[in-house]
Amino acid sequence: MKIPKRFGVWGNTDKHTFWKLLPDIISWAEERELEVFLTTRIQNKMKDPQEFSYQVIESAEDFHKLDFLLALGGDGTMLSVARAVGDRNTPILGIHLGELGFLAEVNVDHMFEKMNQVALGEYIVQPRMALKSTVYNGGKPNTLYALNDVVIDRGKSHRMLVYKLQANNHVIASYKADGLVVSTPTGSTAYSLAAGGPIVVPTVSIMVVAPICPHSLTLRPIVIPDDQILKISFPIDHDDGIALAVDGQICEELGHGSTVEIQAAEYTIKMIGFPGTNYFQTLRKKMGWGTRGEG
């Protein structure tokens, strides 16, 4: 793979571990003559912004200047950086700082070992499917992108909703449920899994639709090809409102007559991985997949 000359740092600045690691990351870059770019958020929260030598990521277009982006935090950090990078194709190396980070490839203990591999070009780039959701909620349509999932649920209401789901204008089903989760393969191990959806290998390009607590034994999660456009509408007006969440981070309340269209995004998110990485081993280690309980 390409040997990098410059990289960016994106991090969860609320974590003490991030600030503890930042000086070591910059020193590591200086030793390898790599140019470092920091986000404006990091710069603004630094106690002494002049302490280190670095460039600043002024806007999302600056991602084009980077050979890779180092993202330090948890899964929420990975989701936010993926949306920020969008279609700019900057590879992301995730470092999880907490106890469990499923999206981040590397933990802190092996961080510099893996960064050395990247510096030598000994890495692979894995494309991850993203979702494009177009929300028609009165006024101008709003387009939002997700790496994990788009969730539509009853919000603050205590009543179930009625949903109509179509794929390329063909009716799939009408659901009476607490909500619907539409996920990518990457998101199949998140909310979709909790709703009974299947685990999908991230390199597969499909969408999973999983109902949340459906009021029927016959409605189960369904897998849809990535060439389909899903349309979700609401045959019955719900006075208590309907909530939409993108990757659990961007939220919007849907009004009467709203519809949501979801399809594969025009681009993929590039994630840095390493030769010999085994997705199923990661599932077993981080989620206990395939293991039997004790007792």
PDB file of C-alpha atoms in Angstrom:
ATOM      1  CA  MET A   1       0.000   0.000   0.000  1.00  0.00           C
ATOM      2  CA  LYS A   2       0.925   3.675  -0.225  1.00  0.00           C
ATOM      3  CA  ILE A   3       3.604   4.839   2.206  1.00  0.00           C
ATOM      4  CA  PRO A   4       2.134   7.876   3.968  1.00  0.00           C
ATOM      5  CA  LYS A   5       3.748  11.299   4.237  1.00  0.00           C
ATOM      6  CA  ARG A   6       1.076  13.092   6.246  1.00  0.00           C
ATOM      7  CA  PHE A   7      -1.806  12.077   8.489  1.00  0.00           C
ATOM      8  CA  GLY A   8      -4.525  13.638  10.604  1.00  0.00           C
ATOM      9  CA  VAL A   9      -5.610  13.084  14.202  1.00  0.00           C
ATOM     10  CA  TRP A  10      -9.291  12.963  15.145  1.00  0.00           C
ATOM     11  CA  GLY A  11     -10.131  12.125  18.715  1.00  0.00           C
ATOM     12  CA  ASN A  12     -12.518  12.084  21.615  1.00  0.00           C
ATOM     13  CA  THR A  13     -11.144  15.095  23.469  1.00  0.00           C
ATOM     14  CA  ASP A  14     -13.258  14.304  26.523  1.00  0.00           C
ATOM     15  CA  LYS A  15     -11.096  11.284  27.305  1.00  0.00           C
ATOM     16  CA  HIS A  16      -8.016  11.774  29.468  1.00  0.00           C
ATOM     17  CA  THR A  17      -6.271   8.948  27.591  1.00  0.00           C
ATOM     18  CA  PHE A  18      -6.438  10.938  24.367  1.00  0.00           C
ATOM     19  CA  TRP A  19      -4.439  13.831  25.838  1.00  0.00           C
ATOM     20  CA  LYS A  20      -1.983  11.418  27.404  1.00  0.00           C
ATOM     21  CA  LEU A  21      -1.282   9.809  24.018  1.00  0.00           C
ATOM     22  CA  LEU A  22      -1.216  12.936  21.845  1.00  0.00           C
ATOM     23  CA  PRO A  23       2.381  14.035  22.686  1.00  0.00           C
ATOM     24  CA  ASP A  24       3.645  10.505  21.975  1.00  0.00           C
ATOM     25  CA  ILE A  25       1.805  10.446  18.639  1.00  0.00           C
ATOM     26  CA  ILE A  26       3.363  13.733  17.587  1.00  0.00           C
ATOM     27  CA  SER A  27       6.821  12.553  18.701  1.00  0.00           C
ATOM     28  CA  TRP A  28       6.313   9.327  16.744  1.00  0.00           C
ATOM     29  CA  ALA A  29       5.436  11.354  13.651  1.00  0.00           C
ATOM     30  CA  GLU A  30       8.494  13.581  14.018  1.00  0.00           C
ATOM     31  CA  GLU A  31      10.790  10.558  14.277  1.00  0.00           C
ATOM     32  CA  ARG A  32       9.391   9.239  10.989  1.00  0.00           C
ATOM     33  CA  GLU A  33       9.277  12.645   9.318  1.00  0.00           C
ATOM     34  CA  LEU A  34       5.513  12.504   8.936  1.00  0.00           C
ATOM     35  CA  GLU A  35       3.480  15.705   8.860  1.00  0.00           C
ATOM     36  CA  VAL A  36       0.703  15.862  11.468  1.00  0.00           C
ATOM     37  CA  PHE A  37      -2.663  17.587  11.055  1.00  0.00           C
ATOM     38  CA  LEU A  38      -4.932  18.171  14.067  1.00  0.00           C
ATOM     39  CA  THR A  39      -8.613  19.112  14.051  1.00  0.00           C
ATOM     40  CA  THR A  40      -9.604  22.587  15.178  1.00  0.00           C
ATOM     41  CA  ARG A  41     -11.419  20.993  18.130  1.00  0.00           C
ATOM     42  CA  ILE A  42      -8.163  19.447  19.355  1.00  0.00           C
ATOM     43  CA  GLN A  43      -6.276  22.693  18.825  1.00  0.00           C
ATOM     44  CA  ASN A  44      -8.885  24.717  20.708  1.00  0.00           C
ATOM     45  CA  LYS A  45      -8.752  22.386  23.715  1.00  0.00           C
ATOM     46  CA  MET A  46      -4.977  22.189  23.969  1.00  0.00           C
ATOM     47  CA  LYS A  47      -3.508  23.883  27.051  1.00  0.00           C
ATOM     48  CA  ASP A  48      -0.588  25.186  24.975  1.00  0.00           C
ATOM     49  CA  PRO A  49      -1.374  25.156  21.221  1.00  0.00           C
ATOM     50  CA  GLN A  50       2.228  26.218  20.481  1.00  0.00           C
ATOM     51  CA  GLU A  51       3.759  23.236  22.286  1.00  0.00           C
ATOM     52  CA  PHE A  52       3.897  21.050  19.173  1.00  0.00           C
ATOM     53  CA  SER A  53       4.532  21.485  15.474  1.00  0.00           C
ATOM     54  CA  TYR A  54       1.432  20.608  13.438  1.00  0.00           C
ATOM     55  CA  GLN A  55      -0.956  21.722  10.715  1.00  0.00           C
ATOM     56  CA  VAL A  56      -4.684  22.293  11.276  1.00  0.00           C
ATOM     57  CA  ILE A  57      -7.611  20.601   9.534  1.00  0.00           C
ATOM     58  CA  GLU A  58      -9.585  23.738   8.772  1.00  0.00           C
ATOM     59  CA  SER A  59     -12.408  22.064   6.828  1.00  0.00           C
ATOM     60  CA  ALA A  60     -13.489  18.657   5.566  1.00  0.00           C
ATOM     61  CA  GLU A  61     -11.794  19.391   2.243  1.00  0.00           C
ATOM     62  CA  ASP A  62      -8.448  19.213   4.047  1.00  0.00           C
ATOM     63  CA  PHE A  63      -8.984  15.456   4.359  1.00  0.00           C
ATOM     64  CA  HIS A  64      -7.875  15.307   0.719  1.00  0.00           C
ATOM     65  CA  LYS A  65      -4.381  16.305   1.881  1.00  0.00           C
ATOM     66  CA  LEU A  66      -4.068  13.329   4.229  1.00  0.00           C
ATOM     67  CA  ASP A  67      -2.781   9.839   3.497  1.00  0.00           C
ATOM     68  CA  PHE A  68      -4.679   8.479   6.489  1.00  0.00           C
ATOM     69  CA  LEU A  69      -6.633   9.634   9.530  1.00  0.00           C
ATOM     70  CA  LEU A  70      -5.939   8.383  13.042  1.00  0.00           C
ATOM     71  CA  ALA A  71      -9.196   8.236  15.032  1.00  0.00           C
ATOM     72  CA  LEU A  72      -8.876   7.793  18.809  1.00  0.00           C
ATOM     73  CA  GLY A  73     -11.944   7.069  20.891  1.00  0.00           C
ATOM     74  CA  GLY A  74     -14.801   4.591  20.885  1.00  0.00           C
ATOM     75  CA  ASP A  75     -17.328   3.483  18.299  1.00  0.00           C
ATOM     76  CA  GLY A  76     -19.041   6.879  18.496  1.00  0.00           C
ATOM     77  CA  THR A  77     -15.792   8.521  17.458  1.00  0.00           C
ATOM     78  CA  MET A  78     -15.493   6.159  14.485  1.00  0.00           C
ATOM     79  CA  LEU A  79     -19.049   6.917  13.374  1.00  0.00           C
ATOM     80  CA  SER A  80     -18.552  10.668  13.559  1.00  0.00           C
ATOM     81  CA  VAL A  81     -15.235  10.640  11.696  1.00  0.00           C
ATOM     82  CA  ALA A  82     -16.703   8.401   8.976  1.00  0.00           C
ATOM     83  CA  ARG A  83     -19.491  10.907   8.326  1.00  0.00           C
ATOM     84  CA  ALA A  84     -17.013  13.794   8.365  1.00  0.00           C
ATOM     85  CA  VAL A  85     -14.728  12.126   5.816  1.00  0.00           C
ATOM     86  CA  GLY A  86     -17.678  11.141   3.616  1.00  0.00           C
ATOM     87  CA  ASP A  87     -16.740  10.644  -0.017  1.00  0.00           C
ATOM     88  CA  ARG A  88     -13.170  11.933   0.303  1.00  0.00           C
ATOM     89  CA  ASN A  89     -11.668   8.415   0.456  1.00  0.00           C
ATOM     90  CA  THR A  90      -9.259   9.149   3.318  1.00  0.00           C
ATOM     91  CA  PRO A  91      -8.437   5.810   5.016  1.00  0.00           C
ATOM     92  CA  ILE A  92      -9.245   5.689   8.742  1.00  0.00           C
ATOM     93  CA  LEU A  93      -7.229   3.828  11.373  1.00  0.00           C
ATOM     94  CA  GLY A  94      -9.310   3.422  14.521  1.00  0.00           C
ATOM     95  CA  ILE A  95      -7.734   3.244  17.981  1.00  0.00           C
ATOM     96  CA  HIS A  96     -10.230   2.436  20.714  1.00  0.00           C
ATOM     97  CA  LEU A  97      -9.507   4.038  24.067  1.00  0.00           C
ATOM     98  CA  GLY A  98     -12.171   2.337  26.162  1.00  0.00           C
ATOM     99  CA  GLU A  99     -12.837  -1.219  27.246  1.00  0.00           C
ATOM    100  CA  LEU A 100     -14.622  -2.232  24.056  1.00  0.00           C
ATOM    101  CA  GLY A 101     -14.464  -0.720  20.599  1.00  0.00           C
ATOM    102  CA  PHE A 102     -15.864  -2.904  17.869  1.00  0.00           C
ATOM    103  CA  LEU A 103     -15.335  -0.525  14.950  1.00  0.00           C
ATOM    104  CA  ALA A 104     -11.810   0.497  15.896  1.00  0.00           C
ATOM    105  CA  GLU A 105      -9.213  -1.930  14.589  1.00  0.00           C
ATOM    106  CA  VAL A 106      -6.514  -1.418  17.229  1.00  0.00           C
ATOM    107  CA  ASN A 107      -6.278  -1.091  21.006  1.00  0.00           C
ATOM    108  CA  VAL A 108      -3.879   1.214  22.848  1.00  0.00           C
ATOM    109  CA  ASP A 109      -1.454  -1.574  23.776  1.00  0.00           C
ATOM    110  CA  HIS A 110      -0.713  -2.317  20.106  1.00  0.00           C
ATOM    111  CA  MET A 111      -1.202   1.203  18.816  1.00  0.00           C
ATOM    112  CA  PHE A 112       2.358   2.178  17.873  1.00  0.00           C
ATOM    113  CA  GLU A 113       3.124  -1.295  16.548  1.00  0.00           C
ATOM    114  CA  LYS A 114       0.244  -0.947  14.062  1.00  0.00           C
ATOM    115  CA  MET A 115       1.088   2.677  13.292  1.00  0.00           C
ATOM    116  CA  ASN A 116       4.604   1.527  12.389  1.00  0.00           C
ATOM    117  CA  GLN A 117       3.090  -0.950   9.951  1.00  0.00           C
ATOM    118  CA  VAL A 118       1.050   1.818   8.362  1.00  0.00           C
ATOM    119  CA  ALA A 119       4.154   4.015   8.100  1.00  0.00           C
ATOM    120  CA  LEU A 120       5.876   1.179   6.204  1.00  0.00           C
ATOM    121  CA  GLY A 121       2.886   0.617   3.913  1.00  0.00           C
ATOM    122  CA  GLU A 122       2.138  -2.776   5.496  1.00  0.00           C
ATOM    123  CA  TYR A 123      -1.626  -2.408   5.711  1.00  0.00           C
ATOM    124  CA  ILE A 124      -4.782  -2.977   3.711  1.00  0.00           C
ATOM    125  CA  VAL A 125      -7.728  -0.695   2.998  1.00  0.00           C
ATOM    126  CA  GLN A 126     -11.169  -2.199   3.515  1.00  0.00           C
ATOM    127  CA  PRO A 127     -14.165  -0.426   1.900  1.00  0.00           C
ATOM    128  CA  ARG A 128     -17.253  -0.264   4.121  1.00  0.00           C
ATOM    129  CA  MET A 129     -20.717   0.383   2.743  1.00  0.00           C
ATOM    130  CA  ALA A 130     -22.528   3.513   3.949  1.00  0.00           C
ATOM    131  CA  LEU A 131     -26.223   4.421   3.832  1.00  0.00           C
ATOM    132  CA  LYS A 132     -27.746   7.485   2.233  1.00  0.00           C
ATOM    133  CA  SER A 133     -31.060   8.535   3.760  1.00  0.00           C
ATOM    134  CA  THR A 134     -33.239  11.226   2.214  1.00  0.00           C
ATOM    135  CA  VAL A 135     -35.789  12.618   4.647  1.00  0.00           C
ATOM    136  CA  TYR A 136     -38.944  14.270   3.305  1.00  0.00           C
ATOM    137  CA  ASN A 137     -40.271  16.080   6.333  1.00  0.00           C
ATOM    138  CA  GLY A 138     -41.864  19.190   4.892  1.00  0.00           C
ATOM    139  CA  GLY A 139     -39.756  21.786   3.143  1.00  0.00           C
ATOM    140  CA  LYS A 140     -36.478  20.892   1.453  1.00  0.00           C
ATOM    141  CA  PRO A 141     -35.425  17.206   1.605  1.00  0.00           C
ATOM    142  CA  ASN A 142     -32.606  16.502   4.044  1.00  0.00           C
ATOM    143  CA  THR A 143     -29.870  14.025   3.097  1.00  0.00           C
ATOM    144  CA  LEU A 144     -27.997  12.208   5.854  1.00  0.00           C
ATOM    145  CA  TYR A 145     -25.321   9.508   5.739  1.00  0.00           C
ATOM    146  CA  ALA A 146     -24.689   6.607   8.116  1.00  0.00           C
ATOM    147  CA  LEU A 147     -21.949   4.035   8.567  1.00  0.00           C
ATOM    148  CA  ASN A 148     -23.962   1.922  11.016  1.00  0.00           C
ATOM    149  CA  ASP A 149     -27.695   2.446  10.744  1.00  0.00           C
ATOM    150  CA  VAL A 150     -30.773   4.564  10.326  1.00  0.00           C
ATOM    151  CA  VAL A 151     -33.379   4.017  13.045  1.00  0.00           C
ATOM    152  CA  ILE A 152     -36.987   5.181  12.964  1.00  0.00           C
ATOM    153  CA  ASP A 153     -38.934   4.649  16.164  1.00  0.00           C
ATOM    154  CA  ARG A 154     -41.744   5.931  18.347  1.00  0.00           C
ATOM    155  CA  GLY A 155     -39.554   8.468  20.140  1.00  0.00           C
ATOM    156  CA  LYS A 156     -41.231   9.714  23.308  1.00  0.00           C
ATOM    157  CA  SER A 157     -44.530   8.012  22.540  1.00  0.00           C
ATOM    158  CA  HIS A 158     -45.691   4.926  24.416  1.00  0.00           C
ATOM    159  CA  ARG A 159     -47.634   3.574  21.436  1.00  0.00           C
ATOM    160  CA  MET A 160     -46.452   1.392  18.588  1.00  0.00           C
ATOM    161  CA  LEU A 161     -46.194   2.855  15.103  1.00  0.00           C
ATOM    162  CA  VAL A 162     -47.458   1.597  11.765  1.00  0.00           C
ATOM    163  CA  TYR A 163     -44.817   1.544   9.022  1.00  0.00           C
ATOM    164  CA  LYS A 164     -45.074   0.745   5.334  1.00  0.00           C
ATOM    165  CA  LEU A 165     -41.843  -0.543   3.787  1.00  0.00           C
ATOM    166  CA  GLN A 166     -41.220  -0.597   0.036  1.00  0.00           C
ATOM    167  CA  ALA A 167     -38.201  -1.568  -2.064  1.00  0.00           C
ATOM    168  CA  ASN A 168     -38.036  -0.020  -5.548  1.00  0.00           C
ATOM    169  CA  ASN A 169     -41.749   0.807  -5.161  1.00  0.00           C
ATOM    170  CA  HIS A 170     -42.673  -2.819  -4.370  1.00  0.00           C
ATOM    171  CA  VAL A 171     -44.389  -3.289  -1.015  1.00  0.00           C
ATOM    172  CA  ILE A 172     -42.411  -5.527   1.323  1.00  0.00           C
ATOM    173  CA  ALA A 173     -44.647  -5.333   4.376  1.00  0.00           C
ATOM    174  CA  SER A 174     -46.598  -3.150   6.756  1.00  0.00           C
ATOM    175  CA  TYR A 175     -45.215  -3.228  10.270  1.00  0.00           C
ATOM    176  CA  LYS A 176     -46.846  -2.493  13.580  1.00  0.00           C
ATOM    177  CA  ALA A 177     -43.806  -2.145  15.805  1.00  0.00           C
ATOM    178  CA  ASP A 178     -41.831   0.111  18.098  1.00  0.00           C
ATOM    179  CA  GLY A 179     -39.499   0.927  15.230  1.00  0.00           C
ATOM    180  CA  LEU A 180     -37.375  -0.171  12.288  1.00  0.00           C
ATOM    181  CA  VAL A 181     -33.597  -0.457  12.057  1.00  0.00           C
ATOM    182  CA  VAL A 182     -32.017  -0.252   8.610  1.00  0.00           C
ATOM    183  CA  SER A 183     -28.353  -1.177   8.905  1.00  0.00           C
ATOM    184  CA  THR A 184     -25.233  -1.696   6.849  1.00  0.00           C
ATOM    185  CA  PRO A 185     -23.114  -4.832   7.298  1.00  0.00           C
ATOM    186  CA  THR A 186     -20.873  -2.748   9.580  1.00  0.00           C
ATOM    187  CA  GLY A 187     -23.906  -1.844  11.669  1.00  0.00           C
ATOM    188  CA  SER A 188     -25.237  -5.395  11.762  1.00  0.00           C
ATOM    189  CA  THR A 189     -23.455  -5.953  15.098  1.00  0.00           C
ATOM    190  CA  ALA A 190     -25.033  -2.863  16.695  1.00  0.00           C
ATOM    191  CA  TYR A 191     -28.739  -2.031  17.216  1.00  0.00           C
ATOM    192  CA  SER A 192     -29.769  -4.343  14.387  1.00  0.00           C
ATOM    193  CA  LEU A 193     -28.293  -7.320  16.223  1.00  0.00           C
ATOM    194  CA  ALA A 194     -30.166  -6.361  19.401  1.00  0.00           C
ATOM    195  CA  ALA A 195     -33.372  -6.278  17.316  1.00  0.00           C
ATOM    196  CA  GLY A 196     -32.776  -9.842  16.133  1.00  0.00           C
ATOM    197  CA  GLY A 197     -30.964  -9.101  12.881  1.00  0.00           C
ATOM    198  CA  PRO A 198     -28.166 -11.283  11.452  1.00  0.00           C
ATOM    199  CA  ILE A 199     -24.445 -10.665  11.726  1.00  0.00           C
ATOM    200  CA  VAL A 200     -23.154  -9.725   8.277  1.00  0.00           C
ATOM    201  CA  VAL A 201     -19.499  -9.744   7.208  1.00  0.00           C
ATOM    202  CA  PRO A 202     -18.569  -6.078   6.578  1.00  0.00           C
ATOM    203  CA  THR A 203     -17.320  -6.636   3.028  1.00  0.00           C
ATOM    204  CA  VAL A 204     -20.792  -7.717   1.829  1.00  0.00           C
ATOM    205  CA  SER A 205     -22.942  -4.968   0.264  1.00  0.00           C
ATOM    206  CA  ILE A 206     -26.493  -5.397   1.532  1.00  0.00           C
ATOM    207  CA  MET A 207     -28.991  -3.677   3.821  1.00  0.00           C
ATOM    208  CA  VAL A 208     -30.646  -5.329   6.810  1.00  0.00           C
ATOM    209  CA  VAL A 209     -34.125  -4.220   7.904  1.00  0.00           C
ATOM    210  CA  ALA A 210     -34.957  -5.325  11.441  1.00  0.00           C
ATOM    211  CA  PRO A 211     -38.247  -4.424  13.167  1.00  0.00           C
ATOM    212  CA  ILE A 212     -38.057  -3.417  16.824  1.00  0.00           C
ATOM    213  CA  CYS A 213     -40.545  -5.400  18.905  1.00  0.00           C
ATOM    214  CA  PRO A 214     -42.983  -6.160  16.050  1.00  0.00           C
ATOM    215  CA  HIS A 215     -46.544  -7.004  17.054  1.00  0.00           C
ATOM    216  CA  SER A 216     -46.489 -10.146  14.915  1.00  0.00           C
ATOM    217  CA  LEU A 217     -44.718 -13.504  14.939  1.00  0.00           C
ATOM    218  CA  THR A 218     -44.442 -13.445  11.150  1.00  0.00           C
ATOM    219  CA  LEU A 219     -42.384 -10.276  10.745  1.00  0.00           C
ATOM    220  CA  ARG A 220     -38.676 -10.951  10.971  1.00  0.00           C
ATOM    221  CA  PRO A 221     -35.514  -9.153   9.795  1.00  0.00           C
ATOM    222  CA  ILE A 222     -34.978  -9.161   6.040  1.00  0.00           C
ATOM    223  CA  VAL A 223     -31.848  -8.703   3.915  1.00  0.00           C
ATOM    224  CA  ILE A 224     -32.144  -6.385   0.899  1.00  0.00           C
ATOM    225  CA  PRO A 225     -29.692  -6.049  -2.053  1.00  0.00           C
ATOM    226  CA  ASP A 226     -27.740  -2.796  -2.192  1.00  0.00           C
ATOM    227  CA  ASP A 227     -29.255  -1.843  -5.564  1.00  0.00           C
ATOM    228  CA  GLN A 228     -32.678  -1.253  -3.985  1.00  0.00           C
ATOM    229  CA  ILE A 229     -34.149   2.026  -2.733  1.00  0.00           C
ATOM    230  CA  LEU A 230     -36.105   1.536   0.458  1.00  0.00           C
ATOM    231  CA  LYS A 231     -39.027   3.815   1.206  1.00  0.00           C
ATOM    232  CA  ILE A 232     -40.556   4.036   4.649  1.00  0.00           C
ATOM    233  CA  SER A 233     -43.886   5.806   5.072  1.00  0.00           C
ATOM    234  CA  PHE A 234     -46.544   6.013   7.746  1.00  0.00           C
ATOM    235  CA  PRO A 235     -50.124   5.141   6.685  1.00  0.00           C
ATOM    236  CA  ILE A 236     -51.513   6.382   9.998  1.00  0.00           C
ATOM    237  CA  ASP A 237     -50.826   9.832  11.453  1.00  0.00           C
ATOM    238  CA  HIS A 238     -49.053   9.641  14.792  1.00  0.00           C
ATOM    239  CA  ASP A 239     -49.764  12.667  16.937  1.00  0.00           C
ATOM    240  CA  ASP A 240     -46.984  11.863  19.392  1.00  0.00           C
ATOM    241  CA  GLY A 241     -44.298  12.221  16.740  1.00  0.00           C
ATOM    242  CA  ILE A 242     -41.836   9.880  15.086  1.00  0.00           C
ATOM    243  CA  ALA A 243     -38.093   9.938  15.791  1.00  0.00           C
ATOM    244  CA  LEU A 244     -35.318   9.355  13.264  1.00  0.00           C
ATOM    245  CA  ALA A 245     -31.711   8.728  14.335  1.00  0.00           C
ATOM    246  CA  VAL A 246     -28.669   8.390  12.086  1.00  0.00           C
ATOM    247  CA  ASP A 247     -25.847   6.395  13.683  1.00  0.00           C
ATOM    248  CA  GLY A 248     -27.451   7.307  17.008  1.00  0.00           C
ATOM    249  CA  GLN A 249     -25.896  10.774  16.715  1.00  0.00           C
ATOM    250  CA  ILE A 250     -28.040  12.855  14.358  1.00  0.00           C
ATOM    251  CA  CYS A 251     -31.698  13.026  15.350  1.00  0.00           C
ATOM    252  CA  GLU A 252     -34.802  14.515  13.755  1.00  0.00           C
ATOM    253  CA  GLU A 253     -38.511  14.427  14.587  1.00  0.00           C
ATOM    254  CA  LEU A 254     -40.728  13.477  11.669  1.00  0.00           C
ATOM    255  CA  GLY A 255     -44.052  15.194  11.150  1.00  0.00           C
ATOM    256  CA  HIS A 256     -47.290  14.198   9.401  1.00  0.00           C
ATOM    257  CA  GLY A 257     -46.881  12.893   5.868  1.00  0.00           C
ATOM    258  CA  SER A 258     -43.145  12.326   6.218  1.00  0.00           C
ATOM    259  CA  THR A 259     -41.292   9.665   4.251  1.00  0.00           C
ATOM    260  CA  VAL A 260     -37.733   8.385   4.395  1.00  0.00           C
ATOM    261  CA  GLU A 261     -35.809   6.868   1.483  1.00  0.00           C
ATOM    262  CA  ILE A 262     -32.726   4.783   2.245  1.00  0.00           C
ATOM    263  CA  GLN A 263     -30.211   3.358  -0.193  1.00  0.00           C
ATOM    264  CA  ALA A 264     -26.535   2.534  -0.522  1.00  0.00           C
ATOM    265  CA  ALA A 265     -24.403   5.675  -0.544  1.00  0.00           C
ATOM    266  CA  GLU A 266     -22.489   6.658  -3.661  1.00  0.00           C
ATOM    267  CA  TYR A 267     -19.223   6.075  -1.812  1.00  0.00           C
ATOM    268  CA  THR A 268     -17.673   3.689   0.699  1.00  0.00           C
ATOM    269  CA  ILE A 269     -15.781   4.444   3.894  1.00  0.00           C
ATOM    270  CA  LYS A 270     -12.165   3.287   3.750  1.00  0.00           C
ATOM    271  CA  MET A 271     -11.015   1.530   6.927  1.00  0.00           C
ATOM    272  CA  ILE A 272      -7.409   0.515   7.542  1.00  0.00           C
ATOM    273  CA  GLY A 273      -6.850  -3.124   8.400  1.00  0.00           C
ATOM    274  CA  PHE A 274      -3.890  -5.468   8.504  1.00  0.00           C
ATOM    275  CA  PRO A 275      -2.930  -8.732   6.800  1.00  0.00           C
ATOM    276  CA  GLY A 276      -4.025 -11.719   8.845  1.00  0.00           C
ATOM    277  CA  THR A 277      -6.891  -9.882  10.545  1.00  0.00           C
ATOM    278  CA  ASN A 278      -9.759 -12.292  11.165  1.00  0.00           C
ATOM    279  CA  TYR A 279     -13.269 -10.816  11.473  1.00  0.00           C
ATOM    280  CA  PHE A 280     -14.648 -13.930  13.160  1.00  0.00           C
ATOM    281  CA  GLN A 281     -11.849 -13.868  15.719  1.00  0.00           C
ATOM    282  CA  THR A 282     -12.807 -10.259  16.460  1.00  0.00           C
ATOM    283  CA  LEU A 283     -16.432 -11.344  16.939  1.00  0.00           C
ATOM    284  CA  ARG A 284     -15.407 -14.034  19.398  1.00  0.00           C
ATOM    285  CA  LYS A 285     -13.016 -11.791  21.313  1.00  0.00           C
ATOM    286  CA  LYS A 286     -15.103  -8.636  21.585  1.00  0.00           C
ATOM    287  CA  MET A 287     -18.656  -9.994  21.562  1.00  0.00           C
ATOM    288  CA  GLY A 288     -18.284 -13.551  22.809  1.00  0.00           C
ATOM    289  CA  TRP A 289     -19.835 -14.789  19.549  1.00  0.00           C
ATOM    290  CA  GLY A 290     -20.031 -18.576  19.184  1.00  0.00           C
ATOM    291  CA  THR A 291     -19.118 -19.279  22.806  1.00  0.00           C
ATOM    292  CA  ARG A 292     -21.267 -21.156  25.284  1.00  0.00           C
ATOM    293  CA  GLY A 293     -22.254 -19.665  28.623  1.00  0.00           C
ATOM    294  CA  GLU A 294     -20.958 -21.067  31.844  1.00  0.00           C
ATOM    295  CA  GLY A 295     -23.053 -23.034  34.268  1.00  0.00           C
TER     296      GLY A 295
END
